[in-house]
Amino acid sequence: RVLIMKYRKNNESINKYTAGLLDADGNIHLTVTDSQTSSNIRSVRVQFTGERKDKVVETLLNLHDHYQMGRMEYPNTRTNIVNWTLNGQEAINFLTVIKKHLVIKGQHAERTINLWYRLKDRTSTVKALARWRRLSRDSTGPIHHKKHLTWAWLAGYIDGDGHISIPKKRIELQSNLRDIAAYELIQHSLGRPYRINYKPSIQQDIIRIDLSFTKEHTAFMKGTGVKILRHLRMKRWALEQVFAAHNKQLKPTSRD
């Protein structure tokens, strides 16, 4: 059974966390009605999608309860997916609150809102709108330059796109090369010894950062790791297990 816990209203750390989750697993787009040659733009839509697991459902329900916007959707049992969807003015109001915290999709969010106000009473060719969607999403970055990311944003991003490997004792982040600016900001905020790794593939270029929790990274565990853990919601248990394994590794044995 999922327990609903109300968040405090007007909490900026929640806005930053939600922005990280939207940058990772969220979708911002215009809904349209297409004919063969033209598209009538209907509304702005924001959608969060996740696996139908207890912690994922609990987090999305909590966010839905906090913002009091949108609706929860459980498409069907076959896909095992849960969605939190916001449409129209609710989506615009929501983006207005969190867009300044977006690191990857900030400019895309602002362009989407601006295009909606410019074209909401007009039609556009299908080809032109499809091209705009592609170019807008590929041109990533925050609305305003950021020198450092926030730990709440990083926790939201890890909950969405990160993988926490308990056996390897590390957090693995992987994305498309178009998000390189965000990964450079992550690297800058974390500092050494973490670096961006490039993994070319047949379909696309992949970038990744591995945050290792080993004996050599004890300072990271006591500093940044704790700050990330404080804001994690979906994958908190996994990182707690990494902490436990790390502490067990550091504990002296009778042979020492």
Coordinates of N, CA and C in Angstrom, one line a residue:
R1 N 0.8 -1.2 0.0 CA 0.0 0.0 0.0 C 0.9 1.2 0.0
V2 N 0.5 2.2 -0.8 CA 1.3 3.4 -1.0 C 0.8 4.4 0.1
L3 N 1.8 5.0 0.8 CA 1.5 6.0 1.8 C 1.7 7.4 1.2
I4 N 0.6 8.2 1.3 CA 0.7 9.6 0.8 C 1.1 10.5 1.9
M5 N 2.2 11.2 1.7 CA 2.8 12.2 2.6 C 2.8 13.5 2.0
K6 N 2.0 14.5 2.6 CA 2.0 15.8 2.0 C 3.3 16.5 2.1
Y7 N 3.8 17.2 1.1 CA 4.9 18.0 1.1 C 4.5 19.4 1.6
R8 N 5.5 20.1 2.2 CA 5.2 21.5 2.6 C 5.1 22.3 1.3
K9 N 4.2 23.2 1.3 CA 3.9 24.1 0.1 C 5.1 25.1 -0.1
N10 N 5.2 25.5 -1.3 CA 6.2 26.5 -1.7 C 7.6 26.1 -1.3
N11 N 7.9 24.8 -1.4 CA 9.2 24.3 -1.0 C 10.2 24.3 -2.2
E12 N 11.2 25.1 -2.3 CA 12.1 25.2 -3.4 C 12.9 23.9 -3.6
S13 N 13.2 23.2 -2.6 CA 13.9 22.0 -2.7 C 13.1 21.0 -3.5
I14 N 11.7 21.0 -3.3 CA 10.9 20.1 -4.0 C 10.8 20.5 -5.5
N15 N 10.8 21.9 -5.8 CA 10.9 22.3 -7.2 C 12.1 21.9 -7.9
K16 N 13.3 22.0 -7.1 CA 14.5 21.6 -7.7 C 14.6 20.0 -8.0
Y17 N 14.1 19.3 -7.0 CA 14.0 17.8 -7.2 C 13.1 17.5 -8.4
T18 N 12.0 18.1 -8.5 CA 11.0 17.8 -9.6 C 11.7 18.2 -10.9
A19 N 12.4 19.3 -11.0 CA 13.1 19.7 -12.2 C 14.1 18.7 -12.6
G20 N 14.8 18.1 -11.7 CA 15.8 17.0 -12.0 C 15.1 15.8 -12.5
L21 N 13.9 15.5 -12.0 CA 13.2 14.3 -12.4 C 12.6 14.6 -13.8
L22 N 12.2 15.8 -14.1 CA 11.7 16.2 -15.4 C 12.8 16.2 -16.5
D23 N 14.0 16.7 -16.1 CA 15.2 16.6 -17.0 C 15.5 15.2 -17.3
A24 N 15.3 14.3 -16.4 CA 15.7 12.9 -16.7 C 14.6 12.1 -17.4
D25 N 13.4 12.0 -16.8 CA 12.4 11.1 -17.3 C 11.1 11.8 -17.8
G26 N 11.1 13.1 -17.8 CA 9.9 13.9 -18.2 C 9.9 14.2 -19.6
N27 N 8.7 14.7 -20.1 CA 8.5 15.0 -21.5 C 7.7 16.3 -21.5
I28 N 8.2 17.3 -22.3 CA 7.6 18.6 -22.5 C 7.3 18.7 -24.0
H29 N 6.0 18.8 -24.4 CA 5.7 19.0 -25.8 C 4.3 19.6 -26.0
L30 N 4.1 19.9 -27.3 CA 2.8 20.5 -27.7 C 1.9 19.3 -28.2
T31 N 0.7 19.3 -27.7 CA -0.3 18.3 -28.3 C -0.9 18.9 -29.5
V32 N -1.1 18.2 -30.5 CA -1.6 18.7 -31.8 C -2.7 17.8 -32.4
T33 N -3.5 18.4 -33.3 CA -4.4 17.6 -34.1 C -3.9 17.7 -35.5
D34 N -3.5 16.6 -36.1 CA -2.9 16.6 -37.4 C -3.9 16.2 -38.5
S35 N -3.7 16.9 -39.6 CA -4.3 16.5 -40.8 C -3.1 16.0 -41.7
Q36 N -3.4 15.8 -43.0 CA -2.3 15.4 -43.8 C -1.2 16.4 -44.0
T37 N -1.6 17.7 -44.0 CA -0.7 18.8 -44.3 C -0.5 19.8 -43.2
S38 N -1.4 19.8 -42.2 CA -1.3 20.9 -41.2 C -1.5 20.3 -39.8
S39 N -1.1 21.1 -38.8 CA -1.3 20.7 -37.4 C -1.9 21.9 -36.6
N40 N -3.0 21.6 -35.9 CA -3.6 22.6 -35.0 C -3.1 22.3 -33.6
I41 N -2.4 23.3 -33.1 CA -1.8 23.1 -31.8 C -2.9 23.2 -30.7
R42 N -3.0 22.2 -29.9 CA -4.1 22.2 -28.9 C -3.7 22.7 -27.5
S43 N -2.5 22.2 -27.0 CA -2.1 22.6 -25.6 C -0.7 22.2 -25.4
V44 N -0.2 22.7 -24.3 CA 1.2 22.3 -23.8 C 0.9 21.1 -22.8
R45 N 1.8 20.1 -22.9 CA 1.7 18.9 -22.1 C 3.0 18.6 -21.4
V46 N 3.0 18.3 -20.1 CA 4.1 17.8 -19.4 C 3.8 16.5 -18.8
Q47 N 4.7 15.5 -19.0 CA 4.4 14.2 -18.6 C 5.6 13.5 -17.9
F48 N 5.4 12.9 -16.8 CA 6.4 12.1 -16.1 C 6.0 10.7 -16.2
T49 N 6.9 9.8 -16.6 CA 6.6 8.4 -16.8 C 7.6 7.6 -16.0
G50 N 7.1 6.5 -15.3 CA 8.0 5.7 -14.5 C 7.4 4.3 -14.5
E51 N 8.2 3.3 -14.0 CA 7.7 2.0 -13.8 C 6.8 2.0 -12.6
R52 N 5.8 1.1 -12.7 CA 4.8 1.0 -11.6 C 5.3 0.2 -10.4
K53 N 6.3 0.8 -9.7 CA 6.9 0.3 -8.5 C 6.4 1.2 -7.3
D54 N 6.4 0.6 -6.1 CA 5.9 1.3 -5.0 C 6.5 2.7 -4.8
K55 N 7.8 2.8 -4.8 CA 8.5 4.0 -4.6 C 8.3 5.0 -5.7
V56 N 8.2 4.6 -6.9 CA 7.9 5.5 -8.0 C 6.5 6.0 -8.0
V57 N 5.6 5.1 -7.7 CA 4.2 5.6 -7.6 C 4.0 6.5 -6.5
E58 N 4.6 6.2 -5.3 CA 4.5 7.0 -4.1 C 5.1 8.4 -4.4
T59 N 6.2 8.5 -5.1 CA 6.8 9.8 -5.3 C 6.0 10.6 -6.3
L60 N 5.5 10.0 -7.4 CA 4.6 10.7 -8.3 C 3.3 11.2 -7.7
L61 N 2.8 10.3 -6.8 CA 1.5 10.7 -6.1 C 1.8 11.8 -5.1
N62 N 2.9 11.8 -4.5 CA 3.3 12.9 -3.6 C 3.5 14.2 -4.3
L63 N 4.1 14.2 -5.5 CA 4.3 15.4 -6.3 C 3.0 15.9 -6.8
H64 N 2.2 15.0 -7.3 CA 0.8 15.4 -7.7 C 0.0 16.0 -6.6
D65 N 0.2 15.5 -5.4 CA -0.5 16.1 -4.2 C 0.1 17.4 -3.8
H66 N 1.4 17.5 -4.0 CA 2.0 18.8 -3.6 C 1.6 19.9 -4.5
Y67 N 1.7 19.7 -5.8 CA 1.4 20.8 -6.8 C -0.1 20.9 -7.1
Q68 N -0.9 19.9 -6.8 CA -2.3 20.0 -7.0 C -2.6 20.3 -8.5
M69 N -1.9 19.6 -9.3 CA -2.1 19.8 -10.8 C -2.0 18.4 -11.5
G70 N -2.7 18.4 -12.6 CA -2.6 17.2 -13.5 C -3.4 16.0 -13.0
R71 N -3.1 14.9 -13.6 CA -3.8 13.6 -13.2 C -2.8 12.5 -13.2
M72 N -3.1 11.5 -12.4 CA -2.3 10.2 -12.4 C -3.0 9.3 -13.4
E73 N -2.1 8.6 -14.2 CA -2.7 7.6 -15.2 C -1.9 6.3 -15.0
Y74 N -2.7 5.2 -15.2 CA -2.2 3.9 -15.1 C -2.7 3.2 -16.4
P75 N -1.9 3.4 -17.6 CA -2.5 3.1 -18.9 C -3.0 1.6 -19.0
N76 N -2.2 0.7 -18.6 CA -2.7 -0.7 -18.6 C -1.8 -1.6 -17.9
T77 N -2.2 -2.8 -17.5 CA -1.3 -3.7 -16.7 C -0.2 -4.3 -17.5
R78 N -0.3 -4.3 -18.8 CA 0.7 -4.9 -19.6 C 2.0 -4.1 -19.7
T79 N 1.9 -2.8 -19.7 CA 3.1 -2.0 -19.8 C 3.7 -1.7 -18.5
N80 N 3.0 -1.9 -17.4 CA 3.5 -1.7 -16.0 C 4.1 -0.3 -15.9
I81 N 3.4 0.7 -16.4 CA 3.8 2.1 -16.5 C 2.8 3.0 -15.7
V82 N 3.4 4.0 -15.0 CA 2.5 5.0 -14.4 C 2.9 6.4 -14.9
N83 N 1.9 7.2 -15.2 CA 2.2 8.6 -15.7 C 1.6 9.6 -14.8
W84 N 2.3 10.7 -14.6 CA 1.7 11.9 -14.1 C 1.6 13.0 -15.2
T85 N 0.4 13.4 -15.6 CA 0.3 14.2 -16.8 C -0.4 15.5 -16.5
L86 N 0.2 16.6 -17.0 CA -0.4 17.9 -16.9 C -0.6 18.5 -18.3
N87 N -1.8 19.1 -18.5 CA -2.2 19.6 -19.8 C -2.6 21.1 -19.7
G88 N -2.4 21.8 -20.8 CA -3.0 23.1 -20.9 C -2.4 24.2 -19.9
Q89 N -3.3 25.0 -19.3 CA -2.8 26.0 -18.4 C -2.1 25.5 -17.2
E90 N -2.5 24.3 -16.8 CA -1.8 23.7 -15.6 C -0.4 23.4 -16.0
A91 N -0.1 22.8 -17.2 CA 1.2 22.6 -17.6 C 2.1 23.8 -17.6
I92 N 1.5 24.9 -18.2 CA 2.2 26.2 -18.3 C 2.5 26.7 -16.9
N93 N 1.5 26.7 -16.0 CA 1.7 27.2 -14.6 C 2.8 26.4 -13.9
F94 N 2.8 25.0 -14.1 CA 3.8 24.2 -13.5 C 5.2 24.5 -14.0
L95 N 5.3 24.7 -15.4 CA 6.6 25.0 -15.9 C 7.1 26.4 -15.5
T96 N 6.2 27.3 -15.3 CA 6.6 28.6 -14.8 C 7.2 28.5 -13.5
V97 N 6.8 27.6 -12.6 CA 7.4 27.4 -11.3 C 8.7 26.8 -11.3
I98 N 8.9 25.8 -12.2 CA 10.2 25.0 -12.1 C 11.2 25.2 -13.2
K99 N 10.8 26.0 -14.2 CA 11.7 26.0 -15.4 C 13.0 26.7 -15.1
K100 N 13.1 27.6 -14.1 CA 14.4 28.2 -13.7 C 15.4 27.2 -13.1
H101 N 14.8 26.0 -12.7 CA 15.7 25.0 -12.0 C 16.1 23.9 -13.0
L102 N 15.5 23.9 -14.2 CA 15.8 22.9 -15.2 C 17.2 23.1 -15.8
V103 N 18.0 22.1 -15.8 CA 19.4 22.1 -16.3 C 19.5 21.7 -17.8
I104 N 18.7 20.7 -18.2 CA 18.7 20.2 -19.5 C 17.6 20.8 -20.4
K105 N 16.3 20.8 -19.9 CA 15.2 21.2 -20.7 C 14.6 22.6 -20.4
G106 N 15.4 23.4 -19.8 CA 15.0 24.8 -19.4 C 14.6 25.6 -20.7
Q107 N 15.6 25.7 -21.6 CA 15.3 26.4 -22.8 C 14.2 25.8 -23.6
H108 N 14.1 24.5 -23.7 CA 13.1 23.8 -24.4 C 11.7 24.2 -23.8
A109 N 11.6 24.2 -22.5 CA 10.4 24.5 -21.8 C 9.9 25.9 -22.1
E110 N 10.8 26.9 -22.1 CA 10.5 28.3 -22.4 C 10.1 28.4 -23.9
R111 N 10.8 27.8 -24.8 CA 10.5 27.8 -26.2 C 9.1 27.2 -26.5
T112 N 8.8 26.1 -25.8 CA 7.5 25.5 -25.9 C 6.3 26.4 -25.5
I113 N 6.5 27.1 -24.4 CA 5.5 28.0 -23.9 C 5.3 29.2 -24.9
N114 N 6.4 29.7 -25.3 CA 6.4 30.9 -26.3 C 5.7 30.5 -27.6
L115 N 6.0 29.3 -28.1 CA 5.4 28.8 -29.3 C 3.9 28.6 -29.2
W116 N 3.5 28.1 -28.0 CA 2.1 27.9 -27.8 C 1.4 29.3 -27.8
Y117 N 1.9 30.3 -27.2 CA 1.2 31.6 -27.2 C 1.2 32.2 -28.6
R118 N 2.3 31.9 -29.4 CA 2.4 32.5 -30.7 C 1.5 31.8 -31.7
L119 N 1.3 30.5 -31.6 CA 0.6 29.7 -32.6 C -0.7 29.1 -32.1
K120 N -1.2 29.4 -30.9 CA -2.4 28.6 -30.4 C -3.6 28.9 -31.2
D121 N -3.7 30.0 -32.0 CA -4.9 30.2 -32.8 C -4.6 30.1 -34.3
R122 N -3.4 29.5 -34.6 CA -3.0 29.3 -36.0 C -2.7 27.8 -36.3
T123 N -2.5 27.5 -37.5 CA -2.1 26.2 -37.9 C -0.6 26.2 -38.4
S124 N 0.0 25.1 -38.3 CA 1.4 25.0 -38.8 C 1.5 23.7 -39.6
T125 N 2.4 23.7 -40.5 CA 2.6 22.5 -41.3 C 3.2 21.4 -40.4
V126 N 2.8 20.2 -40.7 CA 3.3 19.0 -39.9 C 4.8 18.9 -40.0
K127 N 5.4 19.2 -41.1 CA 6.8 19.1 -41.3 C 7.5 20.1 -40.5
A128 N 7.0 21.4 -40.5 CA 7.6 22.5 -39.8 C 7.6 22.2 -38.3
L129 N 6.5 21.8 -37.8 CA 6.3 21.5 -36.4 C 7.2 20.4 -35.9
A130 N 7.3 19.3 -36.7 CA 8.2 18.2 -36.4 C 9.6 18.6 -36.3
R131 N 10.0 19.5 -37.2 CA 11.4 20.0 -37.3 C 11.6 20.9 -36.0
W132 N 10.7 21.7 -35.7 CA 10.8 22.5 -34.5 C 11.0 21.7 -33.2
R133 N 10.2 20.6 -33.1 CA 10.3 19.7 -31.9 C 11.7 19.2 -31.8
R134 N 12.2 18.7 -32.9 CA 13.5 18.1 -32.9 C 14.6 19.1 -32.6
L135 N 14.6 20.2 -33.2 CA 15.6 21.2 -33.0 C 15.6 21.8 -31.5
S136 N 14.4 22.0 -31.0 CA 14.2 22.6 -29.7 C 14.7 21.6 -28.6
R137 N 14.4 20.3 -28.7 CA 14.8 19.3 -27.7 C 16.3 19.1 -27.9
D138 N 16.9 19.2 -29.1 CA 18.3 18.9 -29.2 C 19.2 20.1 -28.7
S139 N 18.6 21.3 -28.7 CA 19.3 22.5 -28.2 C 19.0 22.6 -26.7
T140 N 19.8 21.9 -25.9 CA 19.5 21.8 -24.4 C 20.3 22.8 -23.6
G141 N 19.8 23.0 -22.4 CA 20.5 23.9 -21.5 C 19.5 24.6 -20.6
P142 N 20.0 25.2 -19.5 CA 19.2 26.0 -18.6 C 18.8 27.4 -19.2
I143 N 17.8 28.0 -18.7 CA 17.4 29.3 -19.1 C 18.5 30.3 -18.8
H144 N 19.0 30.3 -17.6 CA 20.1 31.1 -17.2 C 21.3 30.3 -16.9
H145 N 22.5 30.9 -17.2 CA 23.7 30.1 -16.9 C 23.8 29.7 -15.4
K146 N 24.3 28.5 -15.2 CA 24.4 28.0 -13.8 C 25.9 27.6 -13.6
K147 N 26.4 28.0 -12.5 CA 27.8 27.7 -12.1 C 27.9 26.4 -11.4
H148 N 26.8 26.0 -10.6 CA 26.8 24.8 -9.9 C 25.4 24.2 -10.0
L149 N 25.3 22.9 -9.9 CA 24.0 22.3 -9.8 C 23.6 22.2 -8.3
T150 N 22.3 21.9 -8.0 CA 21.9 21.7 -6.6 C 21.7 20.2 -6.4
W151 N 21.9 19.9 -5.1 CA 21.9 18.4 -4.8 C 20.4 17.9 -4.9
A152 N 19.4 18.8 -4.7 CA 18.0 18.3 -4.9 C 17.8 18.0 -6.4
W153 N 18.3 18.8 -7.3 CA 18.2 18.6 -8.7 C 18.9 17.3 -9.1
L154 N 20.1 17.1 -8.6 CA 20.9 15.9 -8.9 C 20.1 14.6 -8.4
A155 N 19.5 14.7 -7.2 CA 18.8 13.6 -6.6 C 17.6 13.2 -7.5
G156 N 16.9 14.3 -8.0 CA 15.8 14.0 -8.9 C 16.2 13.4 -10.2
Y157 N 17.4 13.9 -10.7 CA 17.9 13.3 -12.0 C 18.4 11.8 -11.8
I158 N 19.0 11.5 -10.6 CA 19.4 10.2 -10.4 C 18.1 9.3 -10.2
D159 N 17.1 9.8 -9.5 CA 15.9 9.0 -9.4 C 15.3 8.7 -10.7
G160 N 15.5 9.6 -11.7 CA 14.9 9.4 -13.0 C 15.8 8.5 -13.9
D161 N 17.0 9.0 -14.1 CA 17.9 8.4 -15.2 C 19.1 7.6 -14.6
G162 N 19.3 7.7 -13.3 CA 20.5 7.1 -12.7 C 20.2 5.6 -12.3
H163 N 21.3 4.9 -12.3 CA 21.3 3.5 -11.8 C 22.3 3.4 -10.6
I164 N 21.8 2.9 -9.5 CA 22.6 2.7 -8.4 C 23.0 1.2 -8.3
S165 N 24.2 0.9 -8.5 CA 24.7 -0.5 -8.4 C 25.2 -0.8 -7.0
I166 N 24.5 -1.6 -6.3 CA 25.0 -2.0 -4.9 C 26.3 -2.8 -5.0
P167 N 26.4 -3.9 -5.9 CA 27.6 -4.7 -5.9 C 28.8 -3.8 -6.3
K168 N 28.7 -2.9 -7.2 CA 29.8 -2.1 -7.7 C 30.0 -0.9 -6.8
K169 N 29.1 -0.6 -5.9 CA 29.1 0.6 -5.0 C 29.3 1.9 -5.8
R170 N 28.4 2.1 -6.7 CA 28.5 3.4 -7.5 C 27.1 3.8 -8.1
I171 N 27.0 5.1 -8.4 CA 25.9 5.6 -9.1 C 26.3 5.8 -10.6
E172 N 25.5 5.2 -11.5 CA 25.9 5.3 -12.9 C 24.9 6.3 -13.6
L173 N 25.4 7.3 -14.3 CA 24.6 8.2 -15.0 C 24.9 8.1 -16.5
Q174 N 23.9 8.0 -17.4 CA 24.2 7.9 -18.8 C 23.2 8.6 -19.6
S175 N 23.6 9.3 -20.6 CA 22.7 10.1 -21.4 C 23.2 10.3 -22.9
N176 N 22.4 11.0 -23.7 CA 22.8 11.3 -25.0 C 23.8 12.4 -25.0
L177 N 24.7 12.4 -26.0 CA 25.7 13.4 -26.1 C 25.2 14.9 -26.2
R178 N 23.9 15.0 -26.6 CA 23.3 16.3 -26.7 C 23.2 17.0 -25.3
D179 N 23.2 16.2 -24.2 CA 23.1 16.7 -22.9 C 24.5 16.9 -22.2
I180 N 25.5 17.1 -23.1 CA 26.9 17.2 -22.6 C 27.0 18.4 -21.6
A181 N 26.3 19.5 -21.8 CA 26.4 20.7 -21.0 C 26.0 20.3 -19.5
A182 N 25.0 19.6 -19.4 CA 24.5 19.2 -18.1 C 25.5 18.3 -17.4
Y183 N 26.1 17.4 -18.1 CA 27.1 16.5 -17.6 C 28.4 17.2 -17.2
E184 N 28.7 18.2 -18.0 CA 29.9 19.0 -17.6 C 29.6 19.8 -16.3
L185 N 28.4 20.2 -16.1 CA 28.0 20.9 -14.9 C 28.0 19.9 -13.7
I186 N 27.6 18.7 -13.9 CA 27.7 17.7 -12.9 C 29.1 17.4 -12.5
Q187 N 30.0 17.3 -13.5 CA 31.4 17.0 -13.3 C 32.0 18.2 -12.5
H188 N 31.7 19.4 -12.9 CA 32.3 20.6 -12.3 C 31.8 20.7 -10.8
S189 N 30.6 20.4 -10.6 CA 30.0 20.5 -9.2 C 30.6 19.4 -8.3
L190 N 30.8 18.2 -8.8 CA 31.4 17.1 -8.0 C 32.9 17.2 -7.9
G191 N 33.6 17.8 -8.9 CA 35.0 17.9 -8.8 C 35.7 16.6 -9.1
R192 N 37.0 16.6 -8.9 CA 37.8 15.4 -9.1 C 37.4 14.3 -8.0
P193 N 37.6 13.0 -8.3 CA 38.2 12.4 -9.5 C 37.2 12.0 -10.6
Y194 N 36.0 12.6 -10.5 CA 34.9 12.2 -11.5 C 35.1 12.9 -12.8
R195 N 34.9 12.1 -13.9 CA 35.1 12.7 -15.2 C 34.0 12.1 -16.1
I196 N 33.8 12.8 -17.2 CA 32.9 12.3 -18.2 C 33.5 11.3 -19.1
N197 N 32.8 10.1 -19.3 CA 33.3 9.1 -20.2 C 32.4 9.1 -21.4
Y198 N 33.1 8.9 -22.6 CA 32.4 8.8 -23.8 C 32.3 7.4 -24.3
K199 N 31.1 7.0 -24.7 CA 30.9 5.6 -25.2 C 30.2 5.6 -26.5
P200 N 30.9 5.7 -27.6 CA 30.3 5.7 -28.9 C 29.5 4.4 -29.2
S201 N 28.4 4.6 -29.8 CA 27.6 3.4 -30.2 C 27.2 3.6 -31.7
I202 N 26.6 2.5 -32.2 CA 26.2 2.5 -33.6 C 25.1 3.6 -33.8
Q203 N 24.2 3.7 -32.9 CA 23.0 4.5 -33.1 C 23.3 6.0 -32.6
Q204 N 24.0 6.2 -31.6 CA 24.2 7.5 -31.0 C 25.4 7.5 -30.1
D205 N 25.9 8.7 -29.8 CA 27.0 8.9 -28.9 C 26.5 9.0 -27.5
I206 N 27.1 8.2 -26.6 CA 26.6 8.2 -25.2 C 27.7 8.8 -24.3
I207 N 27.2 9.5 -23.3 CA 28.1 10.1 -22.3 C 27.7 9.5 -20.9
R208 N 28.7 9.3 -20.0 CA 28.3 8.8 -18.7 C 29.3 9.3 -17.7
I209 N 28.8 9.3 -16.5 CA 29.6 9.6 -15.3 C 29.3 8.5 -14.3
D210 N 30.4 7.9 -13.7 CA 30.2 6.9 -12.6 C 30.7 7.5 -11.3
L211 N 29.8 7.6 -10.3 CA 30.2 8.1 -9.0 C 30.5 6.9 -8.1
S212 N 31.8 6.6 -7.9 CA 32.2 5.4 -7.2 C 32.2 5.7 -5.7
F213 N 31.8 4.7 -5.0 CA 31.9 4.7 -3.5 C 32.8 3.6 -3.0
T214 N 34.1 4.0 -3.0 CA 35.2 3.0 -2.6 C 36.0 3.7 -1.5
K215 N 37.0 2.9 -1.0 CA 37.8 3.5 0.0 C 38.5 4.8 -0.4
E216 N 38.8 4.9 -1.7 CA 39.4 6.2 -2.2 C 38.5 7.3 -2.2
H217 N 37.2 7.1 -2.0 CA 36.2 8.1 -2.2 C 35.4 8.4 -0.9
T218 N 36.1 8.2 0.3 CA 35.5 8.3 1.6 C 35.0 9.8 1.8
A219 N 35.8 10.7 1.3 CA 35.4 12.1 1.5 C 34.1 12.4 0.7
F220 N 34.0 11.8 -0.5 CA 32.8 12.0 -1.2 C 31.6 11.4 -0.5
M221 N 31.8 10.2 0.1 CA 30.7 9.6 0.9 C 30.2 10.5 2.0
K222 N 31.1 11.1 2.7 CA 30.8 11.9 3.9 C 30.2 13.2 3.5
G223 N 30.5 13.7 2.3 CA 30.0 15.0 1.8 C 28.9 14.9 0.8
T224 N 29.3 14.8 -0.4 CA 28.3 14.9 -1.5 C 27.3 13.7 -1.4
G225 N 27.8 12.5 -1.1 CA 26.9 11.4 -1.0 C 25.8 11.6 0.0
V226 N 26.1 12.1 1.1 CA 25.1 12.4 2.1 C 24.1 13.4 1.6
K227 N 24.6 14.4 0.9 CA 23.7 15.5 0.4 C 22.7 14.9 -0.6
I228 N 23.2 14.0 -1.5 CA 22.3 13.4 -2.5 C 21.3 12.5 -1.8
L229 N 21.8 11.7 -0.8 CA 20.9 10.8 -0.1 C 19.7 11.6 0.6
R230 N 20.0 12.7 1.1 CA 19.0 13.5 1.8 C 17.8 13.8 0.9
H231 N 18.0 13.9 -0.4 CA 16.9 14.3 -1.3 C 16.3 13.2 -2.2
L232 N 17.0 12.0 -2.2 CA 16.5 10.9 -3.0 C 15.2 10.4 -2.4
R233 N 14.3 9.9 -3.3 CA 13.0 9.4 -2.9 C 12.8 7.9 -3.5
M234 N 13.0 7.8 -4.8 CA 12.7 6.5 -5.4 C 13.8 5.5 -5.1
K235 N 15.1 6.0 -5.1 CA 16.2 5.0 -5.0 C 17.0 5.2 -3.7
R236 N 16.4 5.8 -2.8 CA 17.1 6.0 -1.5 C 17.6 4.7 -0.9
W237 N 16.7 3.7 -0.9 CA 17.1 2.4 -0.3 C 18.4 1.9 -0.9
A238 N 18.5 1.9 -2.2 CA 19.7 1.4 -2.9 C 20.9 2.1 -2.5
L239 N 20.9 3.5 -2.3 CA 22.0 4.2 -1.9 C 22.4 4.0 -0.5
E240 N 21.4 3.7 0.4 CA 21.6 3.4 1.8 C 22.3 2.0 1.8
Q241 N 22.0 1.1 0.9 CA 22.7 -0.2 0.9 C 24.2 0.0 0.5
V242 N 24.4 0.9 -0.4 CA 25.8 1.2 -0.9 C 26.6 1.8 0.3
F243 N 25.9 2.7 1.1 CA 26.6 3.3 2.3 C 26.9 2.2 3.3
A244 N 26.0 1.3 3.5 CA 26.2 0.2 4.4 C 27.4 -0.7 4.0
A245 N 27.4 -1.0 2.7 CA 28.5 -1.8 2.1 C 29.8 -1.1 2.2
H246 N 29.8 0.2 2.0 CA 31.0 1.0 2.1 C 31.5 1.1 3.5
N247 N 30.7 1.3 4.5 CA 31.1 1.3 5.9 C 31.6 0.0 6.4
K248 N 31.0 -1.1 5.9 CA 31.5 -2.5 6.2 C 32.9 -2.7 5.7
Q249 N 33.1 -2.1 4.5 CA 34.4 -2.3 3.8 C 35.5 -1.5 4.6
L250 N 35.1 -0.4 5.2 CA 36.1 0.4 6.0 C 36.3 -0.1 7.4
K251 N 35.4 -1.0 7.9 CA 35.5 -1.4 9.3 C 36.7 -2.4 9.4
P252 N 37.6 -2.1 10.4 CA 38.8 -3.0 10.5 C 38.4 -4.4 10.9
T253 N 39.2 -5.4 10.5 CA 39.0 -6.8 10.8 C 40.0 -7.2 11.9
S254 N 39.8 -8.4 12.4 CA 40.7 -8.9 13.5 C 42.2 -9.1 12.9
R255 N 42.3 -9.2 11.6 CA 43.7 -9.4 11.0 C 44.4 -8.0 10.9
D256 N 43.7 -6.9 11.0 CA 44.3 -5.6 10.8 C 45.1 -5.2 12.0

